[in-house]
Every structure is written in C-alpha cells, then in structure tokens.
Short mmCIF file of N, CA and C in Angstrom, two decimals:
data_model
loop_
_atom_site.label_atom_id
_atom_site.label_comp_id
_atom_site.label_asym_id
_atom_site.label_seq_id
_atom_site.Cartn_x
_atom_site.Cartn_y
_atom_site.Cartn_z
N UNK G 1 0.99 -1.28 -0.16
CA UNK G 1 -0.33 0.18 -0.01
C UNK G 1 0.70 0.81 0.34
N UNK G 2 0.14 2.43 -1.16
CA UNK G 2 1.10 2.90 -0.82
C UNK G 2 1.04 3.94 -0.50
N UNK G 3 2.19 5.13 0.52
CA UNK G 3 1.48 6.34 1.81
C UNK G 3 0.42 7.52 0.78
N UNK G 4 -0.19 7.93 1.25
CA UNK G 4 -1.24 8.84 1.02
C UNK G 4 -0.92 10.43 0.82
N UNK G 5 0.70 9.94 1.83
CA UNK G 5 0.91 11.66 2.36
C UNK G 5 2.36 11.53 1.69
N UNK G 6 3.15 10.64 1.46
CA UNK G 6 4.51 10.49 0.70
C UNK G 6 4.80 10.76 -0.19
N UNK G 7 4.03 8.89 -0.53
CA UNK G 7 3.82 7.96 -1.95
C UNK G 7 5.14 6.52 -1.45
N UNK G 8 5.83 7.14 -0.30
CA UNK G 8 6.32 5.44 -0.06
C UNK G 8 5.83 3.97 -0.59
N UNK G 9 5.87 3.06 -1.04
CA UNK G 9 5.38 2.66 -1.25
C UNK G 9 5.40 1.31 -0.53
N UNK G 10 6.72 1.32 0.96
CA UNK G 10 6.44 0.51 1.68
C UNK G 10 5.84 1.21 3.32
N UNK G 11 4.24 0.23 3.76
CA UNK G 11 4.38 0.72 4.74
C UNK G 11 4.02 -0.44 5.60
N UNK G 12 3.40 -0.18 7.37
CA UNK G 12 3.52 -1.86 8.66
C UNK G 12 1.79 -1.68 8.61
N UNK G 13 1.44 -2.38 9.16
CA UNK G 13 0.04 -2.16 9.72
C UNK G 13 0.22 -2.61 11.23
N UNK G 14 0.28 -1.26 11.90
CA UNK G 14 0.39 -0.97 13.22
C UNK G 14 -1.42 -2.52 14.05
N UNK G 15 -1.62 -2.05 13.50
CA UNK G 15 -2.96 -2.88 13.82
C UNK G 15 -4.82 -3.50 12.96
N UNK G 16 -5.66 -4.32 12.98
CA UNK G 16 -6.14 -4.73 12.24
C UNK G 16 -7.29 -5.51 13.64
N UNK G 17 -8.50 -5.09 13.18
CA UNK G 17 -9.66 -4.84 13.65
C UNK G 17 -11.17 -5.29 12.73
N UNK G 18 -11.92 -6.03 12.83
CA UNK G 18 -13.51 -6.04 12.21
C UNK G 18 -13.49 -5.29 11.52
N UNK G 19 -14.18 -4.01 10.93
CA UNK G 19 -15.36 -2.99 10.91
C UNK G 19 -16.54 -4.10 10.40
N UNK G 20 -17.69 -2.67 9.86
CA UNK G 20 -18.39 -3.04 9.29
C UNK G 20 -19.80 -4.41 9.21
N UNK G 21 -19.87 -4.82 10.61
CA UNK G 21 -20.23 -5.59 10.94
C UNK G 21 -20.29 -7.50 10.04
N UNK G 22 -18.38 -6.83 10.46
CA UNK G 22 -17.82 -8.63 10.58
C UNK G 22 -17.37 -8.48 8.42
N UNK G 23 -17.29 -7.15 7.91
CA UNK G 23 -17.56 -7.85 7.12
C UNK G 23 -16.55 -6.51 5.84
N UNK G 24 -15.95 -5.76 6.56
CA UNK G 24 -14.40 -5.41 6.43
C UNK G 24 -13.54 -5.09 7.40
N UNK G 25 -12.44 -5.37 7.47
CA UNK G 25 -11.16 -4.54 8.17
C UNK G 25 -10.57 -3.95 8.07
N UNK G 26 -10.51 -3.01 8.82
CA UNK G 26 -9.60 -1.93 9.21
C UNK G 26 -8.63 -1.92 9.62
N UNK G 27 -7.41 -1.65 9.31
CA UNK G 27 -6.57 -2.15 9.28
C UNK G 27 -5.74 0.16 8.95
N UNK G 28 -4.36 -0.22 10.87
CA UNK G 28 -4.67 1.42 10.68
C UNK G 28 -3.02 1.51 10.62
N UNK G 29 -3.11 2.02 9.59
CA UNK G 29 0.02 1.49 8.93
C UNK G 29 -0.86 3.15 9.49
N UNK G 30 1.56 2.88 8.94
CA UNK G 30 2.06 3.65 9.35
C UNK G 30 3.39 3.46 7.95
N UNK G 31 3.61 4.44 7.79
CA UNK G 31 4.70 4.21 6.66
C UNK G 31 5.76 4.71 7.06
N UNK G 32 6.31 3.26 6.51
CA UNK G 32 7.64 3.35 6.91
C UNK G 32 9.74 4.44 6.71
N UNK G 33 9.13 5.35 5.41
CA UNK G 33 9.52 6.51 5.93
C UNK G 33 8.96 7.79 6.08
N UNK G 34 8.06 8.02 5.71
CA UNK G 34 7.41 9.27 6.14
C UNK G 34 7.08 9.38 7.77
N UNK G 35 6.73 7.98 8.50
CA UNK G 35 6.55 7.49 10.06
C UNK G 35 4.66 8.59 10.21
N UNK G 36 3.97 8.68 9.66
CA UNK G 36 2.54 9.32 9.16
C UNK G 36 1.65 7.85 9.41
N UNK G 37 0.66 7.82 9.63
CA UNK G 37 -0.43 6.88 10.14
C UNK G 37 -1.56 7.18 9.46
N UNK G 38 -2.08 6.05 9.19
CA UNK G 38 -3.40 6.02 8.66
C UNK G 38 -5.04 4.80 8.42
N UNK G 39 -5.28 5.35 8.44
CA UNK G 39 -6.89 3.66 8.31
C UNK G 39 -6.60 2.60 6.82
N UNK G 40 -6.74 2.11 6.80
CA UNK G 40 -7.22 1.03 4.88
C UNK G 40 -8.01 0.96 5.41
N UNK G 41 -9.72 0.06 4.42
CA UNK G 41 -10.90 -0.57 4.78
C UNK G 41 -10.96 -1.84 3.47
N UNK G 42 -10.38 -3.23 3.84
CA UNK G 42 -10.41 -4.61 3.24
C UNK G 42 -11.20 -4.56 3.32
N UNK G 43 -12.34 -4.99 2.25
CA UNK G 43 -14.02 -4.93 1.80
C UNK G 43 -13.58 -7.09 0.32
N UNK G 44 -13.86 -7.52 0.67
CA UNK G 44 -14.21 -8.66 -1.10
C UNK G 44 -14.63 -7.53 -2.00
N UNK G 45 -14.07 -8.32 -2.97
CA UNK G 45 -14.61 -7.38 -4.89
C UNK G 45 -15.79 -8.51 -5.04
N UNK G 46 -16.73 -8.05 -4.72
CA UNK G 46 -17.92 -9.08 -5.82
C UNK G 46 -18.64 -7.95 -6.91
N UNK G 47 -18.86 -9.11 -7.91
CA UNK G 47 -20.11 -8.04 -8.96
C UNK G 47 -20.46 -8.05 -8.46
N UNK G 48 -21.33 -6.76 -8.93
CA UNK G 48 -21.83 -6.44 -7.93
C UNK G 48 -23.32 -5.86 -9.38
N UNK G 49 -24.71 -6.00 -9.22
CA UNK G 49 -25.39 -6.28 -9.51
C UNK G 49 -26.16 -4.94 -10.28
N UNK G 50 -27.16 -4.77 -11.31
CA UNK G 50 -27.03 -2.71 -12.56
C UNK G 50 -27.93 -2.53 -11.62
N UNK G 51 -28.62 -1.48 -11.54
CA UNK G 51 -29.22 -0.72 -11.68
C UNK G 51 -29.87 -0.10 -11.68
N UNK G 52 -31.20 -0.64 -11.88
CA UNK G 52 -31.99 0.63 -13.68
C UNK G 52 -32.77 1.18 -12.48
N UNK G 53 -32.55 2.71 -13.56
CA UNK G 53 -32.75 4.40 -12.70
C UNK G 53 -34.04 4.19 -13.30
N UNK G 54 -34.19 6.20 -12.67
CA UNK G 54 -35.96 6.10 -13.04
C UNK G 54 -35.81 6.61 -14.21
N UNK G 55 -34.57 7.19 -15.69
CA UNK G 55 -34.76 7.43 -17.17
C UNK G 55 -34.81 5.80 -17.95
N UNK G 56 -35.19 5.43 -17.14
CA UNK G 56 -34.63 2.66 -17.28
C UNK G 56 -33.24 2.35 -18.33
N UNK G 57 -32.13 3.75 -17.74
CA UNK G 57 -30.74 4.02 -18.06
C UNK G 57 -30.31 2.88 -17.14
N UNK G 58 -29.56 1.85 -17.33
CA UNK G 58 -28.75 0.68 -16.47
C UNK G 58 -27.62 1.72 -16.00
N UNK G 59 -26.82 0.71 -15.04
CA UNK G 59 -25.60 1.64 -14.24
C UNK G 59 -25.11 0.64 -13.69
N UNK G 60 -24.11 0.33 -13.07
CA UNK G 60 -23.60 -0.70 -11.64
C UNK G 60 -23.98 -0.09 -10.16
N UNK G 61 -24.16 -0.88 -9.46
CA UNK G 61 -24.53 -0.36 -8.29
C UNK G 61 -22.98 0.25 -7.66
N UNK G 62 -23.19 1.54 -7.31
CA UNK G 62 -22.65 2.12 -6.43
C UNK G 62 -22.42 2.06 -4.73
N UNK G 63 -22.33 1.84 -3.88
CA UNK G 63 -22.01 1.91 -2.54
C UNK G 63 -22.08 4.37 -2.10
N UNK G 64 -20.49 4.41 -3.37
CA UNK G 64 -21.14 5.35 -2.89
C UNK G 64 -22.51 6.67 -3.15
N UNK G 65 -23.03 6.45 -4.31
CA UNK G 65 -23.96 6.46 -4.02
C UNK G 65 -25.73 6.47 -3.13
N UNK G 66 -25.49 5.29 -2.72
CA UNK G 66 -26.06 5.37 -1.74
C UNK G 66 -26.00 5.94 -0.22
N UNK G 67 -24.38 5.76 0.29
CA UNK G 67 -24.69 6.89 0.62
C UNK G 67 -24.59 8.28 0.70
N UNK G 68 -24.06 8.72 -0.66
CA UNK G 68 -24.35 10.31 -0.18
C UNK G 68 -26.41 10.28 -0.83
N UNK G 69 -26.88 9.87 -0.96
CA UNK G 69 -27.85 9.47 -0.78
C UNK G 69 -29.11 9.63 0.49
N UNK G 70 -29.39 8.81 0.88
CA UNK G 70 -29.08 8.21 2.93
C UNK G 70 -28.30 9.49 3.35
N UNK G 71 -27.65 10.43 3.37
CA UNK G 71 -26.53 11.08 3.79
C UNK G 71 -27.16 12.37 3.56
N UNK G 72 -28.38 12.33 2.84
CA UNK G 72 -29.17 13.68 2.28
C UNK G 72 -30.43 13.61 3.47
N UNK G 73 -30.56 13.04 2.97
CA UNK G 73 -32.15 12.59 3.18
C UNK G 73 -31.83 12.07 4.78
N UNK G 74 -31.18 12.20 5.34
CA UNK G 74 -30.83 11.98 7.20
C UNK G 74 -29.69 13.16 7.60
N UNK G 75 -30.26 14.46 6.14
CA UNK G 75 -29.68 16.14 6.55
C UNK G 75 -30.97 16.45 7.74
N UNK G 76 -29.27 17.04 8.49
CA UNK G 76 -29.78 17.62 9.73
C UNK G 76 -30.99 16.71 10.48
N UNK G 77 -30.57 15.56 10.37
CA UNK G 77 -31.27 14.84 12.00
C UNK G 77 -29.91 14.01 12.74
N UNK G 78 -30.43 13.90 13.66
CA UNK G 78 -29.57 12.50 14.96
C UNK G 78 -29.53 11.27 14.89
N UNK G 79 -29.17 11.75 13.47
CA UNK G 79 -28.75 10.10 13.09
C UNK G 79 -27.17 10.27 13.10
N UNK G 80 -26.24 8.76 14.17
CA UNK G 80 -24.28 9.28 13.65
C UNK G 80 -24.26 8.73 12.55
N UNK G 81 -23.36 8.86 11.93
CA UNK G 81 -22.78 8.22 11.29
C UNK G 81 -21.77 6.87 11.36
N UNK G 82 -21.90 6.36 12.49
CA UNK G 82 -21.57 5.08 13.05
C UNK G 82 -23.13 3.93 11.83
N UNK G 83 -24.27 5.11 12.75
CA UNK G 83 -25.63 3.99 12.28
C UNK G 83 -25.26 4.44 10.40
N UNK G 84 -25.54 5.71 9.83
CA UNK G 84 -25.40 5.69 8.25
C UNK G 84 -24.78 4.12 8.71
N UNK G 85 -23.05 3.98 8.77
CA UNK G 85 -22.08 3.16 7.46
C UNK G 85 -22.56 1.74 8.35
N UNK G 86 -22.84 2.20 9.12
CA UNK G 86 -23.91 -0.32 9.48
C UNK G 86 -25.08 -0.42 9.21
N UNK G 87 -25.88 1.10 8.18
CA UNK G 87 -27.12 0.92 7.48
C UNK G 87 -26.24 0.32 5.75
N UNK G 88 -25.48 1.37 5.37
CA UNK G 88 -25.19 0.80 3.93
C UNK G 88 -24.24 -0.03 3.89
N UNK G 89 -23.60 -0.90 5.34
CA UNK G 89 -22.93 -1.87 5.32
C UNK G 89 -24.08 -3.28 5.00
N UNK G 90 -24.89 -3.02 5.45
CA UNK G 90 -26.07 -4.12 6.28
C UNK G 90 -26.64 -4.24 4.65
N UNK G 91 -26.91 -2.79 4.20
CA UNK G 91 -27.71 -3.17 2.66
C UNK G 91 -26.72 -3.91 1.24
N UNK G 92 -25.58 -2.84 1.24
CA UNK G 92 -23.76 -4.20 0.33
C UNK G 92 -24.69 -5.23 0.43
N UNK G 93 -24.20 -5.27 1.78
CA UNK G 93 -24.29 -7.00 2.23
C UNK G 93 -25.52 -7.81 1.04
N UNK G 94 -26.74 -7.23 1.67
CA UNK G 94 -27.89 -8.15 0.87
C UNK G 94 -28.08 -7.65 -0.78
N UNK G 95 -28.05 -6.46 -1.58
CA UNK G 95 -27.29 -6.66 -2.79
C UNK G 95 -26.18 -7.51 -2.58
N UNK G 96 -25.34 -8.02 -2.31
CA UNK G 96 -24.14 -8.72 -2.43
C UNK G 96 -24.57 -10.12 -2.81
N UNK G 97 -25.19 -10.60 -1.77
CA UNK G 97 -25.76 -11.80 -1.53
C UNK G 97 -26.74 -12.17 -3.17
N UNK G 98 -27.16 -11.22 -3.47
CA UNK G 98 -28.50 -11.32 -4.72
C UNK G 98 -27.84 -12.43 -5.48
N UNK G 99 -26.57 -11.85 -5.99
CA UNK G 99 -25.38 -12.92 -6.64
C UNK G 99 -25.58 -13.88 -6.05
N UNK G 100 -25.90 -14.69 -4.85
CA UNK G 100 -25.83 -15.55 -4.53
C UNK G 100 -26.82 -16.74 -4.65
N UNK G 101 -27.98 -16.13 -4.06
CA UNK G 101 -29.63 -16.29 -4.86
C UNK G 101 -29.99 -16.59 -6.00
N UNK G 102 -29.14 -15.76 -7.28
CA UNK G 102 -29.38 -16.41 -7.86
C UNK G 102 -28.72 -17.23 -8.81
N UNK G 103 -27.58 -17.71 -8.34
CA UNK G 103 -26.52 -19.20 -7.88
C UNK G 103 -27.50 -20.66 -7.84
N UNK G 104 -28.04 -19.45 -6.97
CA UNK G 104 -29.02 -20.97 -6.53
C UNK G 104 -29.65 -21.48 -7.55
N UNK G 105 -30.73 -20.37 -8.10
CA UNK G 105 -31.73 -20.87 -8.46
C UNK G 105 -30.84 -21.39 -9.54
N UNK G 106 -30.39 -20.86 -10.06
CA UNK G 106 -30.60 -21.62 -11.23
C UNK G 106 -28.84 -23.66 -11.33
N UNK G 107 -28.73 -23.37 -9.97
CA UNK G 107 -27.51 -24.22 -9.98
C UNK G 107 -29.10 -25.71 -10.12
N UNK G 108 -30.74 -24.91 -8.71
CA UNK G 108 -31.67 -25.97 -10.01
C UNK G 108 -31.34 -26.10 -10.54
N UNK G 109 -31.96 -24.46 -11.55
CA UNK G 109 -32.76 -25.17 -13.15
C UNK G 109 -31.24 -25.63 -14.09
N UNK G 110 -30.35 -25.61 -13.89
CA UNK G 110 -29.03 -26.14 -14.56
C UNK G 110 -28.05 -25.62 -14.27
N UNK G 111 -26.86 -27.33 -14.59
CA UNK G 111 -25.67 -27.02 -13.86
C UNK G 111 -24.77 -25.94 -14.39
N UNK G 112 -24.82 -26.42 -16.18
CA UNK G 112 -24.16 -25.48 -17.16
C UNK G 112 -24.91 -23.77 -16.80
N UNK G 113 -25.57 -22.92 -16.81
CA UNK G 113 -26.10 -22.10 -17.16
C UNK G 113 -24.98 -21.58 -15.41
N UNK G 114 -25.77 -22.28 -14.34
CA UNK G 114 -24.61 -22.22 -13.20
C UNK G 114 -23.44 -22.00 -13.01
N UNK G 115 -23.04 -22.98 -14.23
CA UNK G 115 -21.06 -22.90 -13.92
C UNK G 115 -20.79 -21.65 -14.16
N UNK G 116 -21.63 -21.13 -15.56
CA UNK G 116 -21.36 -19.77 -16.16
C UNK G 116 -21.26 -18.89 -15.37
N UNK G 117 -21.94 -18.50 -15.26
CA UNK G 117 -23.52 -17.43 -13.73
C UNK G 117 -21.77 -17.73 -12.90
N UNK G 118 -21.46 -19.05 -11.90
CA UNK G 118 -20.12 -18.70 -10.88
C UNK G 118 -18.64 -17.91 -11.80
N UNK G 119 -18.52 -18.73 -13.30
CA UNK G 119 -17.40 -18.81 -13.13
C UNK G 119 -17.62 -16.56 -13.59
N UNK G 120 -18.16 -15.65 -13.63
CA UNK G 120 -18.54 -14.13 -14.17
C UNK G 120 -17.74 -13.96 -12.12
N UNK G 121 -18.98 -14.25 -11.89
CA UNK G 121 -20.09 -13.29 -10.40
C UNK G 121 -18.41 -14.41 -9.01
N UNK G 122 -18.25 -15.02 -10.28
CA UNK G 122 -16.12 -14.59 -8.52
C UNK G 122 -15.36 -14.99 -9.05
N UNK G 123 -15.09 -14.38 -10.53
CA UNK G 123 -14.01 -13.94 -11.67
C UNK G 123 -13.44 -14.98 -11.53
N UNK G 124 -13.27 -16.18 -12.09
CA UNK G 124 -12.80 -17.77 -12.27
C UNK G 124 -11.80 -17.11 -12.82
N UNK G 125 -10.22 -17.53 -13.02
CA UNK G 125 -9.12 -17.55 -13.49
C UNK G 125 -8.04 -18.07 -14.31
N UNK G 126 -8.80 -19.30 -14.23
CA UNK G 126 -8.26 -20.49 -14.78
C UNK G 126 -9.60 -21.44 -14.74
N UNK G 127 -8.93 -22.98 -15.17
CA UNK G 127 -9.66 -24.38 -15.69
C UNK G 127 -9.45 -24.76 -14.59
N UNK G 128 -8.35 -24.53 -13.68
CA UNK G 128 -8.84 -25.03 -12.39
C UNK G 128 -10.00 -24.72 -10.71
N UNK G 129 -10.14 -23.40 -11.56
CA UNK G 129 -11.46 -22.84 -10.62
C UNK G 129 -12.96 -23.18 -11.67
N UNK G 130 -13.16 -23.47 -12.55
CA UNK G 130 -13.71 -24.60 -12.87
C UNK G 130 -14.32 -25.45 -12.79
N UNK G 131 -13.02 -26.74 -12.85
CA UNK G 131 -12.79 -27.78 -12.54
C UNK G 131 -13.22 -27.72 -10.95
N UNK G 132 -13.11 -27.29 -9.64
CA UNK G 132 -13.31 -27.06 -7.68
C UNK G 132 -14.91 -27.02 -8.66
N UNK G 133 -15.36 -25.92 -8.94
CA UNK G 133 -16.89 -25.78 -8.86
C UNK G 133 -17.91 -26.90 -9.38
N UNK G 134 -17.20 -27.97 -10.12
CA UNK G 134 -18.52 -29.24 -10.92
C UNK G 134 -17.35 -30.21 -9.68
N UNK G 135 -17.06 -29.61 -9.28
CA UNK G 135 -15.94 -31.22 -8.46
C UNK G 135 -17.61 -30.40 -7.10
N UNK G 136 -17.42 -29.18 -6.70
CA UNK G 136 -18.40 -29.33 -5.64
C UNK G 136 -19.91 -29.63 -6.23
N UNK G 137 -20.14 -28.88 -7.18
CA UNK G 137 -21.68 -29.71 -7.62
C UNK G 137 -21.82 -31.18 -7.24
N UNK G 138 -20.88 -31.67 -7.59
CA UNK G 138 -20.80 -32.92 -7.97
C UNK G 138 -20.73 -33.97 -6.51
N UNK G 139 -20.45 -33.43 -5.57
CA UNK G 139 -21.06 -33.88 -4.28
C UNK G 139 -22.18 -33.16 -3.75
N UNK G 140 -22.70 -32.31 -4.46
CA UNK G 140 -23.29 -31.49 -3.69
C UNK G 140 -24.78 -32.56 -4.44
N UNK G 141 -24.72 -32.78 -5.32
CA UNK G 141 -25.48 -33.60 -6.47
C UNK G 141 -25.63 -35.00 -5.31
N UNK G 142 -24.47 -35.76 -5.10
CA UNK G 142 -23.84 -37.27 -4.38
C UNK G 142 -25.41 -36.65 -3.27
N UNK G 143 -25.08 -35.38 -2.28
CA UNK G 143 -25.28 -35.36 -1.21
C UNK G 143 -27.35 -35.87 -1.39
N UNK G 144 -27.94 -35.63 -2.61
CA UNK G 144 -30.08 -34.88 -2.59
C UNK G 144 -29.49 -35.85 -2.82
N UNK G 145 -31.33 -35.60 -1.98
CA UNK G 145 -32.46 -36.34 -1.75
C UNK G 145 -31.89 -38.02 -2.91
N UNK G 146 -32.51 -39.10 -2.92
CA UNK G 146 -33.15 -39.90 -4.13
C UNK G 146 -33.76 -39.45 -5.16
N UNK G 147 -34.57 -38.64 -4.09
CA UNK G 147 -35.98 -38.22 -5.40
C UNK G 147 -36.05 -37.07 -6.31
N UNK G 148 -34.45 -36.40 -5.81
CA UNK G 148 -34.06 -35.08 -6.35
C UNK G 148 -32.78 -36.01 -7.60
N UNK G 149 -31.89 -36.40 -6.85
CA UNK G 149 -31.18 -37.22 -7.86
C UNK G 149 -32.41 -37.69 -9.19
N UNK G 150 -33.67 -39.03 -8.33
CA UNK G 150 -33.85 -39.76 -10.14
C UNK G 150 -34.50 -38.04 -10.32
N UNK G 151 -35.46 -37.13 -10.03
CA UNK G 151 -36.01 -35.84 -11.48
C UNK G 151 -34.68 -34.87 -11.76
N UNK G 152 -34.37 -35.03 -11.49
CA UNK G 152 -32.40 -34.62 -12.41
C UNK G 152 -31.95 -35.70 -13.25
N UNK G 153 -32.11 -36.84 -12.96
CA UNK G 153 -31.84 -37.58 -14.05
C UNK G 153 -32.59 -37.57 -15.64
N UNK G 154 -33.79 -37.62 -14.93
CA UNK G 154 -35.15 -37.88 -15.86
C UNK G 154 -35.13 -36.22 -16.44
N UNK G 155 -34.56 -35.20 -15.98
CA UNK G 155 -35.01 -34.27 -17.18
C UNK G 155 -33.79 -34.08 -17.63
N UNK G 156 -32.05 -34.54 -16.73
CA UNK G 156 -31.33 -34.95 -17.58
C UNK G 156 -31.47 -35.88 -19.39
N UNK G 157 -31.64 -36.79 -19.09
CA UNK G 157 -32.27 -37.79 -20.08
C UNK G 157 -32.96 -37.36 -21.68
N UNK G 158 -34.22 -36.48 -21.28
CA UNK G 158 -35.08 -35.83 -21.96
C UNK G 158 -34.28 -34.83 -22.53
N UNK G 159 -33.23 -34.15 -22.01
CA UNK G 159 -32.86 -32.75 -22.14
C UNK G 159 -31.50 -33.11 -23.31
N UNK G 160 -30.75 -34.19 -22.90
CA UNK G 160 -29.64 -34.58 -23.73
C UNK G 160 -29.29 -36.04 -23.87
N UNK G 161 -28.69 -36.05 -25.23
CA UNK G 161 -29.07 -37.81 -26.34
C UNK G 161 -27.74 -38.80 -24.67
N UNK G 162 -26.42 -37.44 -23.99
CA UNK G 162 -25.72 -37.86 -23.67
C UNK G 162 -25.66 -38.39 -21.84
N UNK G 163 -26.53 -38.49 -21.48
CA UNK G 163 -27.20 -38.47 -20.50
C UNK G 163 -26.66 -40.68 -19.98
N UNK G 164 -25.77 -41.33 -21.07
CA UNK G 164 -25.26 -42.19 -20.28
C UNK G 164 -23.93 -41.97 -19.22
N UNK G 165 -23.53 -41.42 -18.92
CA UNK G 165 -22.54 -40.96 -18.38
C UNK G 165 -22.71 -39.71 -17.77
N UNK G 166 -23.13 -38.66 -17.25
CA UNK G 166 -23.92 -37.79 -16.12
C UNK G 166 -22.61 -37.75 -15.24
N UNK G 167 -21.42 -38.28 -14.83
CA UNK G 167 -20.21 -37.94 -14.13
C UNK G 167 -19.71 -37.11 -15.36
N UNK G 168 -19.76 -37.08 -16.40
CA UNK G 168 -18.96 -36.91 -16.87
C UNK G 168 -19.51 -34.93 -17.80
N UNK G 169 -19.09 -33.48 -16.91
CA UNK G 169 -19.91 -32.61 -17.49
C UNK G 169 -18.56 -32.32 -18.70
N UNK G 170 -19.12 -32.38 -19.64
CA UNK G 170 -17.98 -31.25 -21.13
C UNK G 170 -17.72 -30.50 -21.14
N UNK G 171 -16.66 -29.87 -20.46
CA UNK G 171 -15.95 -28.65 -20.27
C UNK G 171 -14.67 -28.58 -21.81
N UNK G 172 -14.29 -28.97 -22.10
CA UNK G 172 -13.26 -29.35 -22.79
C UNK G 172 -13.84 -30.23 -23.78
N UNK G 173 -13.41 -29.76 -25.74
CA UNK G 173 -13.31 -30.73 -26.85
C UNK G 173 -13.21 -32.21 -26.04
N UNK G 174 -13.20 -33.09 -26.93
CA UNK G 174 -12.79 -34.29 -26.34
C UNK G 174 -10.86 -34.74 -27.26
N UNK G 175 -10.47 -35.20 -25.99
CA UNK G 175 -8.49 -35.05 -26.82
C UNK G 175 -8.03 -36.00 -27.71
N UNK G 176 -7.61 -34.97 -29.12
CA UNK G 176 -8.42 -36.42 -30.40
C UNK G 176 -7.21 -37.53 -30.44
N UNK G 177 -5.81 -37.71 -29.59
CA UNK G 177 -5.16 -38.49 -29.63
C UNK G 177 -5.71 -39.10 -28.58
N UNK G 178 -6.14 -39.66 -27.73
CA UNK G 178 -7.01 -40.66 -27.42
C UNK G 178 -7.46 -41.11 -27.71
N UNK G 179 -8.42 -40.88 -28.59
CA UNK G 179 -8.97 -41.51 -29.99
C UNK G 179 -7.87 -42.50 -31.05
N UNK G 180 -6.96 -42.26 -31.64
CA UNK G 180 -5.68 -42.12 -32.66
C UNK G 180 -5.60 -43.16 -31.96
N UNK G 181 -5.74 -43.96 -29.57
CA UNK G 181 -4.41 -45.15 -29.83
C UNK G 181 -5.63 -46.61 -29.73
N UNK G 182 -6.32 -46.57 -29.93
CA UNK G 182 -7.49 -47.86 -29.72
C UNK G 182 -7.13 -48.44 -31.23
N UNK G 183 -7.53 -49.30 -31.75
CA UNK G 183 -7.57 -50.70 -32.89
C UNK G 183 -7.10 -49.52 -33.64
N UNK G 184 -6.78 -50.10 -35.04
CA UNK G 184 -7.24 -49.61 -36.11
C UNK G 184 -7.08 -47.69 -36.27
N UNK G 185 -5.69 -47.90 -35.90
CA UNK G 185 -5.01 -45.91 -35.44
C UNK G 185 -4.62 -46.05 -36.00
N UNK G 186 -4.26 -46.87 -36.75
CA UNK G 186 -2.73 -46.10 -37.78
C UNK G 186 -2.94 -46.55 -39.66
N UNK G 187 -4.56 -46.56 -39.61
CA UNK G 187 -5.42 -46.66 -41.00
C UNK G 187 -5.70 -48.39 -41.65
N UNK G 188 -4.59 -49.38 -40.50
CA UNK G 188 -5.23 -50.79 -41.01
C UNK G 188 -6.58 -51.41 -40.36
N UNK G 189 -6.69 -51.54 -41.35
CA UNK G 189 -7.99 -52.26 -41.15
C UNK G 189 -7.89 -54.16 -40.41
#
C-alpha cells in the first residue's frame, strides 16, 4: 500500500480489526519513510448487479451513491455517522448476496448455466477454478435426496442424448490423441 502522504510504497500494519459488522477489515497503517499514520478498509470485491434508474438507464450499483443519498435524506437529523455506515454495510451485503441467490436458483435449474454465472460472479481465473466448482456440484448432487436425484436424471435424459455418463461434464472438447490410440488407429483394418 502506497503512503497517501509521501507516496512511499512500504507501510506496516499496526492494528487490524473487524468493521462493518464483520464484512470489512480496518487496518491502521504507518509509513516506513515519513512515519505518518492512516487507516484503510479491506472488503471482498464481488460483482455487483446493475441498477435500473428512473430514465430506464442502467448502471452498476455504487455504494458511494447509496451513501450520498442516505446522507442527503438524513441531513440535519440526529443520526450518528456510525449508524449510517452500519446501514449502508447491511444494504451492500444484501445486494451482494443477490448474486448468491441467483447462483442457487441456477444450480437447481441448469448446472451449465450455474457454472457460467459462477465463473463471472466469482471471477474464475483458470480452468482449475471451473474444475473445483464442478467437483462441488458433483458432491452436492451425490448428497441430494434420492427423489431429487431421480428428477434430475429424468430431466437430463430428456434434454441430452449424452445422459448415459452423467458424471462427466463436457467442459473441453475430447482429446483427439485419445481417440487415435485405439485399434485401427494406424489406418489399417
């Protein structure tokens, strides 16, 4: 973290504690060059939904605009700043959890759609992240009640001709080298 006073790139953390109902970490820092102290707040960065404005335009949810609107409404009212911060924190948490709600519903509707949405919402960086999410799906599927497993199997059988091997989700095209290794692969019959 660069010092906001002198721009030096090395600071040390003197104190860390939870803030914002446990959704943030408040860190007290000190610059190793100029000795100035400052506070930073660390929060998880998640994909936020779009907000539909009064003119039907869309823009990404902005916590700063929410805070400014609430402060304007509470202007000259006897409400402490800490209570406003806590309220904003609760609202932001609920908005962020909408993505989790969408993922849960997609998981029940269609696993491929679920993985697509999860890849954006959770910022998948590589194929390994997809693999881990698919393994979580398989584990959840194995723990589902037998009635739900039967419903999913019947739905998948109607929707896909490849329902015979449900344990293999086709993420990547088949490896052509694996097909060439069988009998007759050298062109002889």
